[in-house]
């Protein structure tokens, strides 16, 4: 397995899979997503099995050209039983996906991921969430997971900081405390630090008034990289793409659901930019104005930068249709993932 530059945590939704497929080949080769199945509490076993089979199959198809991981962090004992029937150890054969589990999860989900990893003999992802302060007891839980693998079995560590916004000034310090403890536990094949930095739209979000927020998660990454730890060259960067970290925790809305407006998002070197976009062809002028808010930024990189920038430019000129939530999410992630990957490669 090649070591990726960039590990975005993406939901197993069609717009995210389409964004990954739309990346330029040189970018896609450096991106290895950690795909996350959403929670579906209370869903009956049969429709749940059908939904999981479809989403996992779609992601497997999207990953034909490169490696990635597939996680089900919200599975309870009931859902884990369904997962075990669908994602059997044989299911993982000849696929570019590797199973993920983590400390504190239901035993059935851990057992499922461990069984698939032992069968495949090609890596287990261990996702350690750190939404706040580090607790040394977590290391004991990770050790117990690793002890259930054969000796010398490859494992990949994901330190998931979850939401990192300006009100979380100690995120880098806590991440380093965690890494200092976790990295010596085994010979990790890869070590990735992930965080979600895109904010939710503000309460006073209005059409025609773009919103700007600092890239606190990116600043946290650089604070970690400027520490004096010996393991720094091994670290890889990850984030949650253009959505807040809470997005993957949400149950997908029913077809046609969602608010009557959406968000165009754009990433620059230091900021995240959000522009409110109305939903519907009747709002073409307002929709184009929302795109223009982003193409008018001094840091806008032009249509040649990626398919995401090209779409925004075409939208301003009225060449592209207004689109919908799926379109806006897809194009935003193409722009973001391209920009992040190329920045990491410099």
Short mmCIF file of N, CA, C and O in Angstrom, two decimals, residues 31-162:
data_model
loop_
_atom_site.label_atom_id
_atom_site.label_comp_id
_atom_site.label_asym_id
_atom_site.label_seq_id
_atom_site.Cartn_x
_atom_site.Cartn_y
_atom_site.Cartn_z
N UNK A 31 -4.79 10.67 -2.60
CA UNK A 31 -5.91 10.77 -1.67
C UNK A 31 -6.42 9.37 -1.33
O UNK A 31 -6.73 8.58 -2.23
N UNK A 32 -6.51 9.06 -0.05
CA UNK A 32 -7.05 7.78 0.41
C UNK A 32 -8.12 8.07 1.46
O UNK A 32 -7.81 8.27 2.63
N UNK A 33 -9.40 8.13 1.06
CA UNK A 33 -10.45 8.50 2.01
C UNK A 33 -10.66 7.46 3.11
O UNK A 33 -10.41 6.28 2.94
N UNK A 34 -11.16 7.96 4.22
CA UNK A 34 -11.70 7.11 5.26
C UNK A 34 -13.22 7.26 5.17
O UNK A 34 -13.80 8.22 5.67
N UNK A 35 -13.85 6.33 4.45
CA UNK A 35 -15.29 6.38 4.22
C UNK A 35 -16.04 5.98 5.47
O UNK A 35 -15.69 4.98 6.13
N UNK A 36 -17.08 6.75 5.81
CA UNK A 36 -17.79 6.54 7.06
C UNK A 36 -19.28 6.31 6.81
O UNK A 36 -19.97 7.18 6.27
N UNK A 37 -19.76 5.12 7.19
CA UNK A 37 -21.18 4.81 7.10
C UNK A 37 -21.93 5.62 8.15
O UNK A 37 -21.47 5.74 9.29
N UNK A 38 -23.09 6.18 7.81
CA UNK A 38 -23.82 7.03 8.75
C UNK A 38 -24.62 6.22 9.75
O UNK A 38 -24.87 5.02 9.56
N UNK A 39 -25.07 6.86 10.83
CA UNK A 39 -25.98 6.17 11.76
C UNK A 39 -27.37 6.03 11.15
O UNK A 39 -27.84 6.93 10.43
N UNK A 40 -28.00 4.92 11.42
CA UNK A 40 -29.39 4.72 10.97
C UNK A 40 -30.18 4.05 12.10
O UNK A 40 -30.60 2.90 11.97
N UNK A 41 -30.35 4.75 13.19
CA UNK A 41 -31.02 4.14 14.34
C UNK A 41 -32.47 3.78 14.04
O UNK A 41 -33.18 4.54 13.38
N UNK A 42 -32.86 2.61 14.51
CA UNK A 42 -34.25 2.21 14.38
C UNK A 42 -34.65 1.66 13.03
O UNK A 42 -35.80 1.22 12.85
N UNK A 43 -33.75 1.63 12.06
CA UNK A 43 -34.10 1.08 10.75
C UNK A 43 -34.24 -0.44 10.84
O UNK A 43 -33.43 -1.10 11.51
N UNK A 44 -35.25 -0.97 10.19
CA UNK A 44 -35.46 -2.42 10.20
C UNK A 44 -34.31 -3.14 9.50
O UNK A 44 -33.62 -2.56 8.64
N UNK A 45 -34.10 -4.39 9.87
CA UNK A 45 -32.92 -5.13 9.43
C UNK A 45 -32.83 -5.22 7.91
O UNK A 45 -31.75 -5.02 7.33
N UNK A 46 -33.94 -5.55 7.24
CA UNK A 46 -33.87 -5.75 5.79
C UNK A 46 -33.52 -4.48 5.02
O UNK A 46 -32.57 -4.48 4.23
N UNK A 47 -34.23 -3.35 5.23
CA UNK A 47 -33.83 -2.13 4.53
C UNK A 47 -32.45 -1.64 4.94
O UNK A 47 -31.72 -1.06 4.12
N UNK A 48 -32.07 -1.87 6.19
CA UNK A 48 -30.73 -1.49 6.63
C UNK A 48 -29.68 -2.29 5.88
O UNK A 48 -28.68 -1.73 5.40
N UNK A 49 -29.90 -3.59 5.74
CA UNK A 49 -28.95 -4.44 5.00
C UNK A 49 -28.85 -4.00 3.55
O UNK A 49 -27.76 -3.94 2.97
N UNK A 50 -29.98 -3.67 2.94
CA UNK A 50 -29.97 -3.22 1.55
C UNK A 50 -29.21 -1.91 1.41
O UNK A 50 -28.45 -1.73 0.45
N UNK A 51 -29.41 -0.98 2.34
CA UNK A 51 -28.74 0.30 2.27
C UNK A 51 -27.23 0.15 2.46
O UNK A 51 -26.43 0.74 1.74
N UNK A 52 -26.83 -0.65 3.44
CA UNK A 52 -25.40 -0.86 3.68
C UNK A 52 -24.75 -1.53 2.48
O UNK A 52 -23.65 -1.13 2.05
N UNK A 53 -25.39 -2.54 1.93
CA UNK A 53 -24.83 -3.25 0.77
C UNK A 53 -24.64 -2.30 -0.41
O UNK A 53 -23.62 -2.35 -1.10
N UNK A 54 -25.61 -1.43 -0.64
CA UNK A 54 -25.51 -0.49 -1.76
C UNK A 54 -24.40 0.52 -1.53
O UNK A 54 -23.57 0.77 -2.41
N UNK A 55 -24.37 1.13 -0.35
CA UNK A 55 -23.37 2.17 -0.08
C UNK A 55 -21.96 1.58 -0.10
O UNK A 55 -21.05 2.17 -0.69
N UNK A 56 -21.78 0.44 0.55
CA UNK A 56 -20.45 -0.18 0.55
C UNK A 56 -20.04 -0.60 -0.85
O UNK A 56 -18.87 -0.43 -1.25
N UNK A 57 -20.99 -1.10 -1.63
CA UNK A 57 -20.68 -1.48 -3.01
C UNK A 57 -20.32 -0.28 -3.86
O UNK A 57 -19.37 -0.34 -4.67
N UNK A 58 -21.05 0.82 -3.69
CA UNK A 58 -20.76 2.03 -4.46
C UNK A 58 -19.37 2.57 -4.13
O UNK A 58 -18.62 3.01 -5.00
N UNK A 59 -19.02 2.56 -2.84
CA UNK A 59 -17.71 3.04 -2.43
C UNK A 59 -16.61 2.12 -2.94
O UNK A 59 -15.54 2.57 -3.39
N UNK A 60 -16.85 0.82 -2.91
CA UNK A 60 -15.88 -0.13 -3.45
C UNK A 60 -15.63 0.14 -4.92
O UNK A 60 -14.48 0.09 -5.40
N UNK A 61 -16.69 0.44 -5.66
CA UNK A 61 -16.55 0.75 -7.09
C UNK A 61 -15.76 2.03 -7.29
O UNK A 61 -14.87 2.11 -8.15
N UNK A 62 -16.04 3.05 -6.47
CA UNK A 62 -15.32 4.31 -6.58
C UNK A 62 -13.84 4.13 -6.29
O UNK A 62 -13.00 4.87 -6.82
N UNK A 63 -13.50 3.15 -5.46
CA UNK A 63 -12.10 2.95 -5.04
C UNK A 63 -11.36 1.91 -5.88
O UNK A 63 -10.34 1.38 -5.44
N UNK A 64 -11.82 1.63 -7.05
CA UNK A 64 -11.14 0.63 -7.87
C UNK A 64 -9.71 1.03 -8.21
O UNK A 64 -8.88 0.17 -8.46
N UNK A 65 -9.42 2.33 -8.21
CA UNK A 65 -8.11 2.79 -8.64
C UNK A 65 -7.18 3.18 -7.49
O UNK A 65 -6.07 3.63 -7.73
N UNK A 66 -7.63 2.99 -6.25
CA UNK A 66 -6.75 3.37 -5.15
C UNK A 66 -7.26 2.88 -3.82
O UNK A 66 -8.44 2.54 -3.67
N UNK A 67 -6.39 2.81 -2.80
CA UNK A 67 -6.75 2.27 -1.49
C UNK A 67 -7.53 3.28 -0.64
O UNK A 67 -7.42 4.49 -0.82
N UNK A 68 -8.31 2.75 0.29
CA UNK A 68 -9.06 3.57 1.22
C UNK A 68 -9.47 2.70 2.39
O UNK A 68 -9.14 1.51 2.45
N UNK A 69 -10.21 3.29 3.33
CA UNK A 69 -10.72 2.56 4.49
C UNK A 69 -12.24 2.75 4.56
O UNK A 69 -12.78 3.74 4.08
N UNK A 70 -12.91 1.77 5.17
CA UNK A 70 -14.36 1.83 5.34
C UNK A 70 -14.67 1.59 6.81
O UNK A 70 -14.26 0.58 7.38
N UNK A 71 -15.41 2.53 7.41
CA UNK A 71 -15.68 2.49 8.84
C UNK A 71 -17.18 2.56 9.10
O UNK A 71 -17.94 3.15 8.33
N UNK A 72 -17.59 1.97 10.22
CA UNK A 72 -18.97 2.04 10.69
C UNK A 72 -18.95 2.42 12.16
O UNK A 72 -19.29 1.62 13.03
N UNK A 73 -18.54 3.65 12.48
CA UNK A 73 -18.30 4.01 13.88
C UNK A 73 -19.56 4.16 14.73
O UNK A 73 -19.47 4.19 15.96
N UNK A 74 -20.74 4.24 14.09
CA UNK A 74 -21.97 4.48 14.84
C UNK A 74 -22.80 3.21 15.01
O UNK A 74 -23.93 3.28 15.51
N UNK A 75 -22.26 2.09 14.59
CA UNK A 75 -23.01 0.84 14.66
C UNK A 75 -23.18 0.39 16.11
O UNK A 75 -22.20 0.28 16.85
N UNK A 76 -24.43 0.12 16.50
CA UNK A 76 -24.67 -0.52 17.79
C UNK A 76 -24.66 -2.04 17.59
O UNK A 76 -24.35 -2.53 16.50
N UNK A 77 -25.00 -2.78 18.63
CA UNK A 77 -24.95 -4.23 18.53
C UNK A 77 -25.89 -4.75 17.45
O UNK A 77 -25.59 -5.71 16.73
N UNK A 78 -27.07 -4.12 17.31
CA UNK A 78 -28.04 -4.55 16.32
C UNK A 78 -27.51 -4.31 14.91
O UNK A 78 -27.53 -5.21 14.04
N UNK A 79 -27.01 -3.11 14.66
CA UNK A 79 -26.50 -2.81 13.32
C UNK A 79 -25.24 -3.61 13.03
O UNK A 79 -25.01 -4.03 11.88
N UNK A 80 -24.41 -3.84 14.04
CA UNK A 80 -23.20 -4.62 13.81
C UNK A 80 -23.54 -6.03 13.34
O UNK A 80 -22.81 -6.62 12.53
N UNK A 81 -24.64 -6.59 13.83
CA UNK A 81 -25.05 -7.91 13.38
C UNK A 81 -25.42 -7.89 11.90
O UNK A 81 -25.11 -8.82 11.15
N UNK A 82 -26.08 -6.82 11.46
CA UNK A 82 -26.41 -6.67 10.04
C UNK A 82 -25.14 -6.50 9.23
O UNK A 82 -24.97 -7.09 8.16
N UNK A 83 -24.23 -5.67 9.73
CA UNK A 83 -22.95 -5.47 9.04
C UNK A 83 -22.21 -6.79 8.86
O UNK A 83 -21.62 -7.05 7.81
N UNK A 84 -22.24 -7.63 9.91
CA UNK A 84 -21.53 -8.91 9.84
C UNK A 84 -22.10 -9.80 8.75
O UNK A 84 -21.37 -10.60 8.14
N UNK A 85 -23.39 -9.68 8.49
CA UNK A 85 -24.00 -10.48 7.42
C UNK A 85 -23.66 -9.95 6.04
O UNK A 85 -23.59 -10.72 5.07
N UNK A 86 -23.48 -8.65 5.93
CA UNK A 86 -23.23 -8.02 4.63
C UNK A 86 -21.73 -7.95 4.33
O UNK A 86 -21.27 -8.38 3.27
N UNK A 87 -20.97 -7.40 5.27
CA UNK A 87 -19.53 -7.19 5.05
C UNK A 87 -18.75 -8.34 5.68
O UNK A 87 -17.90 -8.14 6.57
N UNK A 88 -19.01 -9.53 5.22
CA UNK A 88 -18.31 -10.71 5.72
C UNK A 88 -16.82 -10.63 5.39
O UNK A 88 -16.42 -9.85 4.52
N UNK A 89 -15.98 -11.39 6.05
CA UNK A 89 -14.56 -11.36 5.70
C UNK A 89 -14.29 -11.56 4.22
O UNK A 89 -13.40 -10.92 3.65
N UNK A 90 -15.06 -12.43 3.56
CA UNK A 90 -14.86 -12.65 2.13
C UNK A 90 -15.21 -11.42 1.29
O UNK A 90 -14.68 -11.24 0.20
N UNK A 91 -16.11 -10.59 1.80
CA UNK A 91 -16.52 -9.40 1.04
C UNK A 91 -15.33 -8.49 0.76
O UNK A 91 -15.27 -7.84 -0.28
N UNK A 92 -14.38 -8.46 1.68
CA UNK A 92 -13.24 -7.55 1.54
C UNK A 92 -12.20 -8.04 0.54
O UNK A 92 -11.29 -7.29 0.17
N UNK A 93 -12.30 -9.28 0.10
CA UNK A 93 -11.32 -9.81 -0.86
C UNK A 93 -11.34 -9.00 -2.15
O UNK A 93 -12.40 -8.63 -2.67
N UNK A 94 -10.16 -8.74 -2.67
CA UNK A 94 -10.01 -8.08 -3.98
C UNK A 94 -10.65 -6.69 -4.02
O UNK A 94 -11.06 -6.21 -5.08
N UNK A 95 -10.79 -6.05 -2.88
CA UNK A 95 -11.29 -4.68 -2.83
C UNK A 95 -10.22 -3.77 -2.26
O UNK A 95 -9.41 -4.19 -1.44
N UNK A 96 -10.24 -2.51 -2.69
CA UNK A 96 -9.26 -1.54 -2.20
C UNK A 96 -9.74 -0.85 -0.92
O UNK A 96 -9.47 0.33 -0.70
N UNK A 97 -10.44 -1.59 -0.08
CA UNK A 97 -10.95 -1.06 1.17
C UNK A 97 -10.43 -1.89 2.33
O UNK A 97 -10.34 -3.12 2.23
N UNK A 98 -10.14 -1.21 3.44
CA UNK A 98 -9.67 -1.89 4.63
C UNK A 98 -10.58 -1.54 5.80
O UNK A 98 -11.07 -0.41 5.89
N UNK A 99 -10.81 -2.49 6.71
CA UNK A 99 -11.76 -2.26 7.81
C UNK A 99 -11.17 -1.36 8.89
O UNK A 99 -9.95 -1.26 9.06
N UNK A 100 -12.06 -0.72 9.63
CA UNK A 100 -11.68 0.21 10.70
C UNK A 100 -12.51 -0.08 11.94
O UNK A 100 -13.70 -0.38 11.85
N UNK A 101 -11.88 0.02 13.09
CA UNK A 101 -12.59 0.00 14.36
C UNK A 101 -11.87 0.95 15.31
O UNK A 101 -10.99 1.71 14.89
N UNK A 102 -12.26 0.90 16.57
CA UNK A 102 -11.62 1.80 17.51
C UNK A 102 -12.01 1.47 18.94
O UNK A 102 -12.93 0.69 19.19
N UNK A 103 -11.32 2.07 19.90
CA UNK A 103 -11.63 1.82 21.31
C UNK A 103 -13.01 2.38 21.67
O UNK A 103 -13.47 3.36 21.09
N UNK A 104 -13.66 1.71 22.62
CA UNK A 104 -14.94 2.18 23.09
C UNK A 104 -16.12 1.80 22.23
O UNK A 104 -17.26 2.20 22.53
N UNK A 105 -15.91 1.04 21.19
CA UNK A 105 -17.01 0.64 20.32
C UNK A 105 -17.65 -0.66 20.81
O UNK A 105 -17.04 -1.41 21.56
N UNK A 106 -18.88 -0.93 20.32
CA UNK A 106 -19.50 -2.21 20.68
C UNK A 106 -18.63 -3.39 20.25
O UNK A 106 -17.96 -3.35 19.21
N UNK A 107 -18.64 -4.43 21.07
CA UNK A 107 -17.79 -5.58 20.79
C UNK A 107 -18.06 -6.20 19.43
O UNK A 107 -17.13 -6.67 18.77
N UNK A 108 -19.32 -6.19 18.99
CA UNK A 108 -19.64 -6.80 17.70
C UNK A 108 -18.98 -6.04 16.55
O UNK A 108 -18.54 -6.65 15.58
N UNK A 109 -18.92 -4.70 16.65
CA UNK A 109 -18.28 -3.93 15.58
C UNK A 109 -16.77 -4.18 15.59
O UNK A 109 -16.15 -4.34 14.54
N UNK A 110 -16.18 -4.22 16.75
CA UNK A 110 -14.74 -4.51 16.83
C UNK A 110 -14.44 -5.90 16.27
O UNK A 110 -13.49 -6.07 15.49
N UNK A 111 -15.24 -6.88 16.64
CA UNK A 111 -15.01 -8.25 16.18
C UNK A 111 -15.14 -8.35 14.66
O UNK A 111 -14.37 -9.06 14.00
N UNK A 112 -16.11 -7.64 14.11
CA UNK A 112 -16.30 -7.65 12.66
C UNK A 112 -15.07 -7.12 11.94
O UNK A 112 -14.55 -7.73 10.99
N UNK A 113 -14.58 -5.95 12.39
CA UNK A 113 -13.41 -5.35 11.75
C UNK A 113 -12.17 -6.21 11.93
O UNK A 113 -11.37 -6.39 10.99
N UNK A 114 -11.99 -6.76 13.11
CA UNK A 114 -10.82 -7.61 13.36
C UNK A 114 -10.86 -8.88 12.51
O UNK A 114 -9.83 -9.31 11.97
N UNK A 115 -12.03 -9.48 12.39
CA UNK A 115 -12.15 -10.69 11.57
C UNK A 115 -11.82 -10.40 10.11
O UNK A 115 -11.12 -11.18 9.44
N UNK A 116 -12.33 -9.27 9.60
CA UNK A 116 -12.03 -8.91 8.22
C UNK A 116 -10.55 -8.63 8.03
O UNK A 116 -9.95 -9.03 7.02
N UNK A 117 -9.93 -7.96 9.00
CA UNK A 117 -8.50 -7.64 8.89
C UNK A 117 -7.65 -8.91 8.92
O UNK A 117 -6.70 -9.06 8.15
N UNK A 118 -7.99 -9.83 9.84
CA UNK A 118 -7.22 -11.07 9.91
C UNK A 118 -7.38 -11.89 8.64
O UNK A 118 -6.42 -12.51 8.15
N UNK A 119 -8.57 -11.90 8.09
CA UNK A 119 -8.81 -12.64 6.85
C UNK A 119 -8.03 -12.03 5.69
O UNK A 119 -7.39 -12.74 4.91
N UNK A 120 -8.07 -10.72 5.60
CA UNK A 120 -7.43 -10.04 4.47
C UNK A 120 -5.91 -9.98 4.62
O UNK A 120 -5.18 -9.92 3.64
N UNK A 121 -5.44 -9.93 5.85
CA UNK A 121 -4.00 -9.85 6.15
C UNK A 121 -3.37 -8.60 5.54
O UNK A 121 -2.22 -8.61 5.13
N UNK A 122 -4.17 -7.53 5.49
CA UNK A 122 -3.64 -6.32 4.84
C UNK A 122 -4.08 -5.06 5.58
O UNK A 122 -4.44 -4.07 4.96
N UNK A 123 -4.07 -5.11 6.87
CA UNK A 123 -4.23 -3.87 7.61
C UNK A 123 -5.56 -3.70 8.30
O UNK A 123 -6.62 -4.05 7.78
N UNK A 124 -5.49 -3.12 9.50
CA UNK A 124 -6.66 -2.72 10.28
C UNK A 124 -6.51 -1.25 10.61
O UNK A 124 -5.46 -0.81 11.10
N UNK A 125 -7.55 -0.48 10.33
CA UNK A 125 -7.55 0.91 10.74
C UNK A 125 -8.03 1.03 12.18
O UNK A 125 -9.06 0.46 12.54
N UNK A 126 -7.29 1.77 12.99
CA UNK A 126 -7.67 2.02 14.38
C UNK A 126 -7.93 3.52 14.52
O UNK A 126 -7.01 4.33 14.45
N UNK A 127 -9.20 3.85 14.70
CA UNK A 127 -9.62 5.26 14.76
C UNK A 127 -9.85 5.65 16.22
O UNK A 127 -10.75 5.14 16.88
N UNK A 128 -9.02 6.56 16.68
CA UNK A 128 -9.08 7.00 18.07
C UNK A 128 -9.64 8.42 18.08
O UNK A 128 -8.99 9.35 17.59
N UNK A 129 -10.82 8.59 18.61
CA UNK A 129 -11.44 9.91 18.65
C UNK A 129 -10.89 10.71 19.83
O UNK A 129 -10.71 10.19 20.94
N UNK A 130 -10.64 12.00 19.57
CA UNK A 130 -10.12 12.89 20.60
C UNK A 130 -10.86 14.22 20.48
O UNK A 130 -10.32 15.22 20.02
N UNK A 131 -12.14 14.26 20.88
CA UNK A 131 -12.91 15.50 20.76
C UNK A 131 -12.59 16.52 21.83
O UNK A 131 -13.07 17.66 21.77
N UNK A 132 -11.78 16.11 22.83
CA UNK A 132 -11.43 17.02 23.92
C UNK A 132 -10.06 16.67 24.48
O UNK A 132 -9.10 16.50 23.73
N UNK A 133 -9.98 16.53 25.79
CA UNK A 133 -8.71 16.22 26.43
C UNK A 133 -8.35 14.74 26.26
O UNK A 133 -9.22 13.87 26.22
N UNK A 134 -7.05 14.47 26.19
CA UNK A 134 -6.55 13.11 26.08
C UNK A 134 -6.68 12.39 27.41
O UNK A 134 -6.41 12.94 28.48
N UNK A 135 -7.08 11.13 27.35
CA UNK A 135 -7.19 10.27 28.52
C UNK A 135 -6.28 9.07 28.30
O UNK A 135 -6.46 8.31 27.34
N UNK A 136 -5.30 8.88 29.19
CA UNK A 136 -4.33 7.80 29.03
C UNK A 136 -4.98 6.41 29.03
O UNK A 136 -4.40 5.45 28.50
N UNK A 137 -6.18 6.30 29.60
CA UNK A 137 -6.84 4.98 29.61
C UNK A 137 -7.17 4.51 28.20
O UNK A 137 -7.30 3.31 27.96
N UNK A 138 -7.31 5.46 27.27
CA UNK A 138 -7.60 5.08 25.88
C UNK A 138 -6.49 4.20 25.32
O UNK A 138 -6.75 3.30 24.51
N UNK A 139 -5.25 4.46 25.74
CA UNK A 139 -4.13 3.67 25.23
C UNK A 139 -4.28 2.20 25.61
O UNK A 139 -3.94 1.30 24.82
N UNK A 140 -4.80 1.93 26.79
CA UNK A 140 -5.00 0.54 27.20
C UNK A 140 -6.03 -0.14 26.31
O UNK A 140 -5.88 -1.31 25.94
N UNK A 141 -7.09 0.59 25.95
CA UNK A 141 -8.11 0.04 25.06
C UNK A 141 -7.53 -0.25 23.68
O UNK A 141 -7.87 -1.27 23.05
N UNK A 142 -6.68 0.64 23.19
CA UNK A 142 -6.04 0.41 21.89
C UNK A 142 -5.12 -0.80 21.96
O UNK A 142 -5.10 -1.63 21.03
N UNK A 143 -4.39 -0.94 23.05
CA UNK A 143 -3.51 -2.09 23.21
C UNK A 143 -4.29 -3.40 23.18
O UNK A 143 -3.87 -4.38 22.56
N UNK A 144 -5.46 -3.42 23.82
CA UNK A 144 -6.27 -4.64 23.82
C UNK A 144 -6.75 -4.98 22.41
O UNK A 144 -6.82 -6.15 22.03
N UNK A 145 -7.06 -3.95 21.61
CA UNK A 145 -7.43 -4.20 20.21
C UNK A 145 -6.26 -4.79 19.44
O UNK A 145 -6.40 -5.78 18.71
N UNK A 146 -5.09 -4.18 19.59
CA UNK A 146 -3.91 -4.64 18.86
C UNK A 146 -3.52 -6.06 19.26
O UNK A 146 -3.02 -6.84 18.44
N UNK A 147 -3.75 -6.41 20.53
CA UNK A 147 -3.41 -7.76 21.01
C UNK A 147 -4.28 -8.84 20.35
O UNK A 147 -3.93 -10.02 20.39
N UNK A 148 -5.39 -8.43 19.75
CA UNK A 148 -6.27 -9.39 19.09
C UNK A 148 -5.87 -9.63 17.63
O UNK A 148 -6.50 -10.43 16.94
N UNK A 149 -4.83 -8.96 17.18
CA UNK A 149 -4.28 -9.17 15.84
C UNK A 149 -3.09 -10.10 15.90
O UNK A 149 -2.38 -10.14 16.92
N UNK A 150 -2.80 -10.84 14.84
CA UNK A 150 -1.56 -11.61 14.79
C UNK A 150 -0.35 -10.70 14.91
O UNK A 150 -0.41 -9.51 14.56
N UNK A 151 0.74 -11.23 15.40
CA UNK A 151 1.95 -10.42 15.50
C UNK A 151 2.39 -9.94 14.12
O UNK A 151 2.23 -10.66 13.12
N UNK A 152 2.89 -8.74 14.08
CA UNK A 152 3.37 -8.13 12.83
C UNK A 152 2.25 -7.84 11.83
O UNK A 152 2.52 -7.54 10.66
N UNK A 153 0.99 -7.92 12.25
CA UNK A 153 -0.10 -7.57 11.35
C UNK A 153 -0.12 -6.05 11.19
O UNK A 153 -0.07 -5.31 12.17
N UNK A 154 -0.18 -5.54 9.95
CA UNK A 154 -0.15 -4.09 9.76
C UNK A 154 -1.39 -3.42 10.33
O UNK A 154 -2.50 -3.97 10.29
N UNK A 155 -1.19 -2.22 10.88
CA UNK A 155 -2.29 -1.43 11.42
C UNK A 155 -2.04 0.05 11.10
O UNK A 155 -0.89 0.51 11.04
N UNK A 156 -3.13 0.76 10.88
CA UNK A 156 -3.07 2.18 10.55
C UNK A 156 -3.77 2.97 11.64
O UNK A 156 -4.91 2.65 12.02
N UNK A 157 -3.10 4.00 12.15
CA UNK A 157 -3.65 4.81 13.23
C UNK A 157 -4.27 6.09 12.67
O UNK A 157 -3.65 6.80 11.88
N UNK A 158 -5.52 6.36 13.11
CA UNK A 158 -6.17 7.62 12.80
C UNK A 158 -6.49 8.32 14.12
O UNK A 158 -7.34 7.84 14.88
N UNK A 159 -5.81 9.41 14.38
CA UNK A 159 -6.14 10.23 15.54
C UNK A 159 -7.14 11.28 15.07
O UNK A 159 -6.78 12.21 14.34
N UNK A 160 -8.38 11.11 15.46
CA UNK A 160 -9.48 11.92 14.96
C UNK A 160 -9.83 12.99 16.00
O UNK A 160 -10.46 12.70 17.02
N UNK A 161 -9.43 14.22 15.73
CA UNK A 161 -9.67 15.31 16.66
C UNK A 161 -11.11 15.83 16.61
O UNK A 161 -11.48 16.67 17.42
N UNK A 162 -11.90 15.33 15.65
CA UNK A 162 -13.28 15.80 15.46
C UNK A 162 -13.27 17.30 15.17
O UNK A 162 -12.45 17.76 14.38
#
